[in-house]
mmCIF file of C-alpha atoms in Angstrom:
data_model
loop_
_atom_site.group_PDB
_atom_site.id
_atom_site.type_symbol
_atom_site.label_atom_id
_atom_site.label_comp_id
_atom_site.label_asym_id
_atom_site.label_seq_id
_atom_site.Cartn_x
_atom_site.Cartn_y
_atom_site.Cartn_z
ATOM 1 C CA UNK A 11 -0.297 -1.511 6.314
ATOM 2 C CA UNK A 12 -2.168 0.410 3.689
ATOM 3 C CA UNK A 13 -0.471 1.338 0.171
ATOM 4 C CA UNK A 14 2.668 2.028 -0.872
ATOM 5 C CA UNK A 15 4.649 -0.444 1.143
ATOM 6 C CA UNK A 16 7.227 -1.725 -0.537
ATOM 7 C CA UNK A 17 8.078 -4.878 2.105
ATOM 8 C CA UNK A 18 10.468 -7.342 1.924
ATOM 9 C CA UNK A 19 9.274 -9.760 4.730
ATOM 10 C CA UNK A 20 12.191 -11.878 5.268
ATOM 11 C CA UNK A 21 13.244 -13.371 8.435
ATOM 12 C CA UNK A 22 12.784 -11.223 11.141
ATOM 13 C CA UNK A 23 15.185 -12.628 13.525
ATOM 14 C CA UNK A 24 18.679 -14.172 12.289
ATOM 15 C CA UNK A 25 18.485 -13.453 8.471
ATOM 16 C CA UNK A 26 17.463 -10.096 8.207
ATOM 17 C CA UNK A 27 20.556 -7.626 8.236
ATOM 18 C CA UNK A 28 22.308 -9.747 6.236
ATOM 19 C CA UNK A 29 20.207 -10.316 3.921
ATOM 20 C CA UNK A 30 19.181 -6.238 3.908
ATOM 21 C CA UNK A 31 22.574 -5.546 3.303
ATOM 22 C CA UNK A 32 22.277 -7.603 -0.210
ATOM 23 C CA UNK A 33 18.990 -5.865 -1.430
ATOM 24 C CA UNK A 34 16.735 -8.419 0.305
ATOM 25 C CA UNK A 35 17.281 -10.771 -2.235
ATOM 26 C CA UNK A 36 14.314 -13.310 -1.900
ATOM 27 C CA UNK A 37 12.824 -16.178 -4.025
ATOM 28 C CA UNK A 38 9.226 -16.824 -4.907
ATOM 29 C CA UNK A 39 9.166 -20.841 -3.454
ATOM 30 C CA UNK A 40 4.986 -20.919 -4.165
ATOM 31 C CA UNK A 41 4.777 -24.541 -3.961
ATOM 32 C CA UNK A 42 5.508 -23.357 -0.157
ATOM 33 C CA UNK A 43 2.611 -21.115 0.106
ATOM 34 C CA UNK A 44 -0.012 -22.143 2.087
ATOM 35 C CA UNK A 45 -3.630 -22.259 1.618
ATOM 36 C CA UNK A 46 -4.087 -19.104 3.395
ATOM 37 C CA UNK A 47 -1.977 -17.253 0.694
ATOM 38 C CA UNK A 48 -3.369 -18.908 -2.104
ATOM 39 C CA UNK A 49 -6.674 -18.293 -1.930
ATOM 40 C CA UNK A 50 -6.063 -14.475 -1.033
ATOM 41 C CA UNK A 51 -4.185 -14.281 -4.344
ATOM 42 C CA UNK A 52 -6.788 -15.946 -6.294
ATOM 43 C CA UNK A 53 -9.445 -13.411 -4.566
ATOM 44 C CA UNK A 54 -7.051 -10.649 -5.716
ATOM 45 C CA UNK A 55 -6.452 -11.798 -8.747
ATOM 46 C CA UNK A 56 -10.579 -11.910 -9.289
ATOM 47 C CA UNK A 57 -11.320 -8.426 -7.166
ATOM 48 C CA UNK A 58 -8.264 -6.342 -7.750
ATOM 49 C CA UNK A 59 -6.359 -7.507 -11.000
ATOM 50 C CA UNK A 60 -9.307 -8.623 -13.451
ATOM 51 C CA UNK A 61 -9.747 -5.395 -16.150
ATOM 52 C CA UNK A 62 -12.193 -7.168 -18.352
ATOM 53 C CA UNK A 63 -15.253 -5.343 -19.312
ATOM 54 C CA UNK A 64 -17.296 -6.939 -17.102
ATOM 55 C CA UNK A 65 -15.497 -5.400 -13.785
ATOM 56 C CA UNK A 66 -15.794 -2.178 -15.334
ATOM 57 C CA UNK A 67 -19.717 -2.435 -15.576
ATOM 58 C CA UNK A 68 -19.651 -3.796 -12.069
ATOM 59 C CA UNK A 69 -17.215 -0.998 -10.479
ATOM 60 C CA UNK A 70 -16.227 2.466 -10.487
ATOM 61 C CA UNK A 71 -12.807 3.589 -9.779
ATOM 62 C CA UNK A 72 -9.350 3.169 -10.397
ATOM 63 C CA UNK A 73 -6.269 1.528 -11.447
ATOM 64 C CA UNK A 74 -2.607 2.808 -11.919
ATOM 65 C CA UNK A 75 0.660 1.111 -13.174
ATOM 66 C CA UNK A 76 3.830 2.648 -11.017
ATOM 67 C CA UNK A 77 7.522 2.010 -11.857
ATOM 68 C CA UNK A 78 10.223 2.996 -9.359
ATOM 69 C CA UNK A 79 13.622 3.381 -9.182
ATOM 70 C CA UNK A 80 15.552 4.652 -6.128
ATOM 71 C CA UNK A 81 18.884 4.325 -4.101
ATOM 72 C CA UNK A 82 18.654 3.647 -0.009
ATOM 73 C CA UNK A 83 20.294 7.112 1.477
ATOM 74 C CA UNK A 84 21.539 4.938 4.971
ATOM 75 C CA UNK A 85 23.126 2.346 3.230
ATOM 76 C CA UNK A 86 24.405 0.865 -0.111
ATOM 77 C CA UNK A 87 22.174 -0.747 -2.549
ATOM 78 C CA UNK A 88 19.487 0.139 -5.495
ATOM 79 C CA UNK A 89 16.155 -1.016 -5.409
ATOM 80 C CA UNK A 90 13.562 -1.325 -8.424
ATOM 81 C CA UNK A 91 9.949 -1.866 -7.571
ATOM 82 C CA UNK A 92 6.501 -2.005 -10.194
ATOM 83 C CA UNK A 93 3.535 -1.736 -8.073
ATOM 84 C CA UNK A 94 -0.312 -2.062 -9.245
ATOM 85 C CA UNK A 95 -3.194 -0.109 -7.577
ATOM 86 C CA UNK A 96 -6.463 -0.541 -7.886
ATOM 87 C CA UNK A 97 -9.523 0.780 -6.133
ATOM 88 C CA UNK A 98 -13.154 0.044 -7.043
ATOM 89 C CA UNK A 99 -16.964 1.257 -5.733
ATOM 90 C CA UNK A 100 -20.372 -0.574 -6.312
ATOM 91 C CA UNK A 101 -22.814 0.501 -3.621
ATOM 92 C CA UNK A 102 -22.303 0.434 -0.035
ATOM 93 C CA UNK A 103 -18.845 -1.544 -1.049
ATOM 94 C CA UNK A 104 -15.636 -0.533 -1.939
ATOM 95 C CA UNK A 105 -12.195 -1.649 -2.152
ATOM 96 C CA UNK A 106 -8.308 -0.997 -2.206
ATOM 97 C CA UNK A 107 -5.479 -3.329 -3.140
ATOM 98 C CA UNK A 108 -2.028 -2.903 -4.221
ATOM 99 C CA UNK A 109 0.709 -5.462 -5.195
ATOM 100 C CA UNK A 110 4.558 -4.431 -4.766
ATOM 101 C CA UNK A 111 7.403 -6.459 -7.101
ATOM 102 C CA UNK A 112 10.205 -5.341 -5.629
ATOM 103 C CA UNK A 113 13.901 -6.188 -5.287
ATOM 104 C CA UNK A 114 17.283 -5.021 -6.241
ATOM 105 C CA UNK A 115 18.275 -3.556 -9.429
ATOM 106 C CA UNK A 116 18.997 -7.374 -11.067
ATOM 107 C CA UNK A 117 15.416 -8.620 -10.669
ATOM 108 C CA UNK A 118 16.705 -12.111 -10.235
ATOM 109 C CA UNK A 119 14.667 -13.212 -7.182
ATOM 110 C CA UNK A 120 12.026 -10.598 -6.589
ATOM 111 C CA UNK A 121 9.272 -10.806 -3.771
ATOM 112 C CA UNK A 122 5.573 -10.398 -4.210
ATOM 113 C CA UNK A 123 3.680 -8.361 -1.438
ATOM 114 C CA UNK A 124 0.181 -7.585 -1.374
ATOM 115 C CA UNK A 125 -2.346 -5.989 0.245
ATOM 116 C CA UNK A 126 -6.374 -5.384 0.397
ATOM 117 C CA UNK A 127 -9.188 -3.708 2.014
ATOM 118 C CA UNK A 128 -12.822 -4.060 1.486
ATOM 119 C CA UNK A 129 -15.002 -1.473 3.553
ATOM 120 C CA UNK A 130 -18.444 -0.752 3.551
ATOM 121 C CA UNK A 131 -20.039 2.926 3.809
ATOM 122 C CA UNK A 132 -22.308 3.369 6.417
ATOM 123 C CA UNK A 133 -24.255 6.432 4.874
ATOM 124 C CA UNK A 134 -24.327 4.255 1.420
ATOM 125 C CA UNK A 135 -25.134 1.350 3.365
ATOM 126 C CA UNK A 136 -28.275 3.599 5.492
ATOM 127 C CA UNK A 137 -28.609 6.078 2.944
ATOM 128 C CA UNK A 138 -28.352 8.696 5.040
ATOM 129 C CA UNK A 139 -25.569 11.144 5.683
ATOM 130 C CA UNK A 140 -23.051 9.521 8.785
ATOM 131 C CA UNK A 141 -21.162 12.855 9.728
ATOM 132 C CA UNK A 142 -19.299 13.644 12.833
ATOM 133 C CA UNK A 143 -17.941 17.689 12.384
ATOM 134 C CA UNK A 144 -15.420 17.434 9.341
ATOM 135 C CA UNK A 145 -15.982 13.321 9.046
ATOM 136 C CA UNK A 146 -18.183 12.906 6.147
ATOM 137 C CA UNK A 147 -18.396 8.960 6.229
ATOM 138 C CA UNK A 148 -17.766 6.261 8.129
ATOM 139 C CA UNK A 149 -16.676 2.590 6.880
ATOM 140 C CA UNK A 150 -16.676 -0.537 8.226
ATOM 141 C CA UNK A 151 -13.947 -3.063 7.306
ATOM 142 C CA UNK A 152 -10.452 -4.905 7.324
ATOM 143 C CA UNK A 153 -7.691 -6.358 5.301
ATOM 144 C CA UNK A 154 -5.228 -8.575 5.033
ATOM 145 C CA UNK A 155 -1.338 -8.441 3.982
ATOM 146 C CA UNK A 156 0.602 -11.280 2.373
ATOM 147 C CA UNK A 157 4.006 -12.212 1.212
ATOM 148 C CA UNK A 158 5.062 -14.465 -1.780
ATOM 149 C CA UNK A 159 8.329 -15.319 -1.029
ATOM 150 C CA UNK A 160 10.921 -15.385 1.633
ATOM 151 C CA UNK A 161 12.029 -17.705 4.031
ATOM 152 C CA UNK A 162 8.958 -16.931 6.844
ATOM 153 C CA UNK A 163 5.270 -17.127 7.132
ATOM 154 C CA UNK A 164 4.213 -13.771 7.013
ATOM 155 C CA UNK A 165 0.145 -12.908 6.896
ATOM 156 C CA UNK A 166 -1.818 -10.638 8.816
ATOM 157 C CA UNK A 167 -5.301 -9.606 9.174
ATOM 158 C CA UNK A 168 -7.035 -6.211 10.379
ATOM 159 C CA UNK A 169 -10.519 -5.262 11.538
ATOM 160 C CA UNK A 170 -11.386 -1.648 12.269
ATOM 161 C CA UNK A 171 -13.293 1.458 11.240
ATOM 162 C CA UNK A 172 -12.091 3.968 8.816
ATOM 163 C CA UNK A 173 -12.911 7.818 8.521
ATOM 164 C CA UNK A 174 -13.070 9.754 5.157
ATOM 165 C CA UNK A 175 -12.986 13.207 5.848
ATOM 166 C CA UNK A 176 -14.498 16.227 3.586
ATOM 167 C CA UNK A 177 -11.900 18.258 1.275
ATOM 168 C CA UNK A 178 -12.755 20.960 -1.782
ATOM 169 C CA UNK A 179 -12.384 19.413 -4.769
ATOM 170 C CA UNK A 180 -11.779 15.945 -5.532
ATOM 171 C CA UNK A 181 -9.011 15.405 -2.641
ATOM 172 C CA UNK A 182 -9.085 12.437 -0.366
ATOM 173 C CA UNK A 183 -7.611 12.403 3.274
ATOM 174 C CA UNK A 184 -8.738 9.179 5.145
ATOM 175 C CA UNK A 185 -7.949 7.818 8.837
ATOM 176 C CA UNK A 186 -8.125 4.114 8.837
ATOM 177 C CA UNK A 187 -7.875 2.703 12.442
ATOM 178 C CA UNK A 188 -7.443 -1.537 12.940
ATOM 179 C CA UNK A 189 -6.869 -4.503 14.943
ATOM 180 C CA UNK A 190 -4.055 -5.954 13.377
ATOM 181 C CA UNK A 191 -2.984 -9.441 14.049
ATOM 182 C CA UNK A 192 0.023 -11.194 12.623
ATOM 183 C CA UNK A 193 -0.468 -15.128 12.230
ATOM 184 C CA UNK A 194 1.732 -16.688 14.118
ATOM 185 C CA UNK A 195 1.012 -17.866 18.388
ATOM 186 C CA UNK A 196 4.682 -15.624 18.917
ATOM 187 C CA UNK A 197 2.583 -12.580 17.546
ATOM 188 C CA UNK A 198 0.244 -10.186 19.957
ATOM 189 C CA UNK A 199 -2.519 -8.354 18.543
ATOM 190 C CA UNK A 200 -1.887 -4.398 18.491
ATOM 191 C CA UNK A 201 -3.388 -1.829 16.474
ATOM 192 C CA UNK A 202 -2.588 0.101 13.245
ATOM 193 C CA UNK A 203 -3.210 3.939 12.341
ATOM 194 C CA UNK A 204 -3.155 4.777 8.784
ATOM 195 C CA UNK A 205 -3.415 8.371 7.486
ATOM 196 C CA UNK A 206 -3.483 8.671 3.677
ATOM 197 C CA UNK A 207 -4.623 11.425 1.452
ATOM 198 C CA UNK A 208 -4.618 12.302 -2.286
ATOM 199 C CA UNK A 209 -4.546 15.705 -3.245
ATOM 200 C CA UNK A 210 -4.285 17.774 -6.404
ATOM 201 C CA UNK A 211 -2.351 21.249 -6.678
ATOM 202 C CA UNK A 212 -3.008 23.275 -9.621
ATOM 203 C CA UNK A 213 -0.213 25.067 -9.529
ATOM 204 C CA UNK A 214 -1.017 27.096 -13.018
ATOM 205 C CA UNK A 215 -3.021 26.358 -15.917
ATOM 206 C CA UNK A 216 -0.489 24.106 -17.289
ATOM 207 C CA UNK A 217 1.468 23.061 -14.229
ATOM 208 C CA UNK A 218 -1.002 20.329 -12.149
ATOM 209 C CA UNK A 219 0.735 18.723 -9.408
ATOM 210 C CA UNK A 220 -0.418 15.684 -7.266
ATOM 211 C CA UNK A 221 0.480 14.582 -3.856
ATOM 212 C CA UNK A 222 -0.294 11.487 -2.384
ATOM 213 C CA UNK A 223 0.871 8.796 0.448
ATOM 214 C CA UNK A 224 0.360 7.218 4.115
ATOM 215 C CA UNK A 225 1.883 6.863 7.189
ATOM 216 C CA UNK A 226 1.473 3.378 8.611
ATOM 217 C CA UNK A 227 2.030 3.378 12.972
ATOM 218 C CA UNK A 228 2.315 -0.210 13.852
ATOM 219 C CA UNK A 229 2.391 -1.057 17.217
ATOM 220 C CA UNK A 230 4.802 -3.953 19.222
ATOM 221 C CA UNK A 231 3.535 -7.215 18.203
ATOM 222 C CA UNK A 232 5.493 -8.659 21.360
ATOM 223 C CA UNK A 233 8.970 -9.894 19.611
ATOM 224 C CA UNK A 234 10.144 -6.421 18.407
ATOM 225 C CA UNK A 235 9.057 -2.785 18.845
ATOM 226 C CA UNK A 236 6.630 -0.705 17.136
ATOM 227 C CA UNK A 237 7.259 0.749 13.858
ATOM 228 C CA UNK A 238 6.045 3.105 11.381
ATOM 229 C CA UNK A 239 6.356 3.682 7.546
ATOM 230 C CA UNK A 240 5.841 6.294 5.198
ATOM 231 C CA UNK A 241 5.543 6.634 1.706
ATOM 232 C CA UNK A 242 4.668 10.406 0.361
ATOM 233 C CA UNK A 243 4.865 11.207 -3.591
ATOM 234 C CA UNK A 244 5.058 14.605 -5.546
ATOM 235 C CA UNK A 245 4.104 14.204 -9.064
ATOM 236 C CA UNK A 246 3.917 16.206 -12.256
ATOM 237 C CA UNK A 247 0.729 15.662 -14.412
ATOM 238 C CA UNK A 248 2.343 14.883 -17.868
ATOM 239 C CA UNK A 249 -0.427 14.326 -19.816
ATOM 240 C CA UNK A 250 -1.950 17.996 -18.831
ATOM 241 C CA UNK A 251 1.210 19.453 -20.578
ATOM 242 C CA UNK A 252 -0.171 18.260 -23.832
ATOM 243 C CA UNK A 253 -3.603 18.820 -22.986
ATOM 244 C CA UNK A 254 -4.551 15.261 -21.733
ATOM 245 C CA UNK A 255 -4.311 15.651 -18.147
ATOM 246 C CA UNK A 256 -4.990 12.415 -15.406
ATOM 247 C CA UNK A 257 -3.377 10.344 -17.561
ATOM 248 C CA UNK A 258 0.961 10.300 -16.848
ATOM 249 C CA UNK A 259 2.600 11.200 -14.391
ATOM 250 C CA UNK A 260 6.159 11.641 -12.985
ATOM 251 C CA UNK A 261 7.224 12.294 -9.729
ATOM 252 C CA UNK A 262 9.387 11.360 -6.490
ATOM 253 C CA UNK A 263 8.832 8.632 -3.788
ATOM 254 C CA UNK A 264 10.499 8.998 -0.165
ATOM 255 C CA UNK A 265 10.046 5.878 1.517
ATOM 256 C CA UNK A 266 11.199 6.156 5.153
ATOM 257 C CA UNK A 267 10.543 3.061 7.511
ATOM 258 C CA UNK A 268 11.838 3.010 11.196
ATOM 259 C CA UNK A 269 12.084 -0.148 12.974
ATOM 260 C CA UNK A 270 11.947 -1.997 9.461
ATOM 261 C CA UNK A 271 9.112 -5.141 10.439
ATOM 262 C CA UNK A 272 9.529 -4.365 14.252
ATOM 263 C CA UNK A 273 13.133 -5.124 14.259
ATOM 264 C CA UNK A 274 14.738 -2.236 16.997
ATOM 265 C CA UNK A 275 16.799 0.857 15.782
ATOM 266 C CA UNK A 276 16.845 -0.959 12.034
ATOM 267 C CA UNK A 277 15.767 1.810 9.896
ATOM 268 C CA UNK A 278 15.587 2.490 5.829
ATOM 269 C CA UNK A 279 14.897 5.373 3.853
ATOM 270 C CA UNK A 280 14.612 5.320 -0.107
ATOM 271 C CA UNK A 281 14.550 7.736 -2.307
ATOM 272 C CA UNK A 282 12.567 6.843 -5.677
ATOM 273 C CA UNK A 283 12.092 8.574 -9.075
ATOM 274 C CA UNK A 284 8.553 7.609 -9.569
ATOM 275 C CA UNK A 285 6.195 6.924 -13.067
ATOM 276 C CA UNK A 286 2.499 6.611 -12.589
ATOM 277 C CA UNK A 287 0.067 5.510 -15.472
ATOM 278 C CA UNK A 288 -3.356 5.785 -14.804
ATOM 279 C CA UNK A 289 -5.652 3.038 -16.369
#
């Protein structure tokens, strides 16, 4: 799943609706974890999280700080989630990651979900322009998703090529295509199709807006059916009101999520008031 998702990965099979209908209320039990998890945090913590000056020099990019606040529209219950995004260029390689806290209003057991994706660019990699029609580059790459928390195993891995395609401006609309494999022998491998994009819309001189998002399509792991989630925000560049635009912004989140982790006809959609801080 690429950014934005908000999981709460508990157990897919008996626990699940009940424990939806209480705000997914998980604990963090990392003396559980195993070594799989921990050394993906540690390589997130070093890749993703570190803002020292030293992974400035060595990357260019960005990081943003989101807080969110929203109420599920198909059932009862608040949720409150921080998330951290960071994505970072040296070369041929670059990188996204994202880390969701998320749980009901109370914040007494929250779960920690994370994902990242290194790629590398072909044309940086060559040097030479990889173009097919409105496809300006081509990456090579995978990622892996992880849970902290909750009563099941849950990691996955993907493998796949991803497709940046060319927009005026500074926009970004990506296809990311992957093998995606849930750990587990009860899991299949199937394949994921992420569209994202990042767009700015000058709507006047003064009014900037920003929207942004995926789609994940997830398809049936064998237990379960396929799913898909999406995660579109409209924000309001702040900052350009007082003339220091790029810097706050304020927006909505709808979060809508059919067949929530593969389970059949159970469904979620969130509505979120959204704050973004760029870094």
């Amino acid at each position: 799943m690429a950014k934005g998702a908000n999981f709460q990965m508990v157990s897919y099979k008996e626990n699940f609706l009940d424990l939806h209908k209480k705000s997914i209320c998980m604990h963090l039990h990392f003396t559980q974890l195993g070594i799989r998890r921990l050394v993906f945090f540690s390589v997130l913590l070093l890749l993703i999280f570190c803002r020292t000056a030293q992974a400035q020099v060595m990357y260019t990019g960005g990081s943003n700080l989101q807080l969110l606040y929203g109420r599920h529209l198909n059932q009862s219950g608040d949720m409150a989630t921080i998330t951290f995004e960071h994505f970072g260029m040296r070369g041929a390689f670059e990188h996204f990651g994202f880390a969701d806290l998320s749980n009901n209003v109370s914040l007494q057991s929250p779960a920690l979900y994370a994902e990242w994706y290194p790629k590398v660019s072909l044309s940086r990699a060559t040097g030479s322009e990889v173009r097919l029609g409105p496809v300006n580059d081509v990456l090579l790459g995978g990622g892996v998703n992880v849970l902290f928390g909750g009563t099941e195993d849950f990691f996955v891995y993907l493998l796949g090529p991803a497709f940046k395609f060319a927009l005026p401006g500074q926009g970004l609309l990506q296809l990311e295509t992957y093998y995606y494999k849930q750990h587990g022998s009860e899991y299949n491998g199937t394949f994921q199709i992420t569209p994202s994009w990042d767009v700015k819309l000058p709507a006047s001189e003064i009014i900037h807006l920003r929207f942004r998002g995926f789609m994940d399509f997830i398809g049936d792991r064998g237990p379960g059916a396929a799913q898909y989630l999406t995660q579109p925000q409209l924000f309001l560049d702040l900052g350009n009101l007082k003339g220091k635009p790029g810097r706050v912004y304020a927006g909505t989140e709808w979060r809508y999520w059919h067949n929530v982790v593969g389970l059949r006809d159970v469904n979620e959609s969130i509505l979120q008031v959204n704050l973004l801080f760029q870094l």
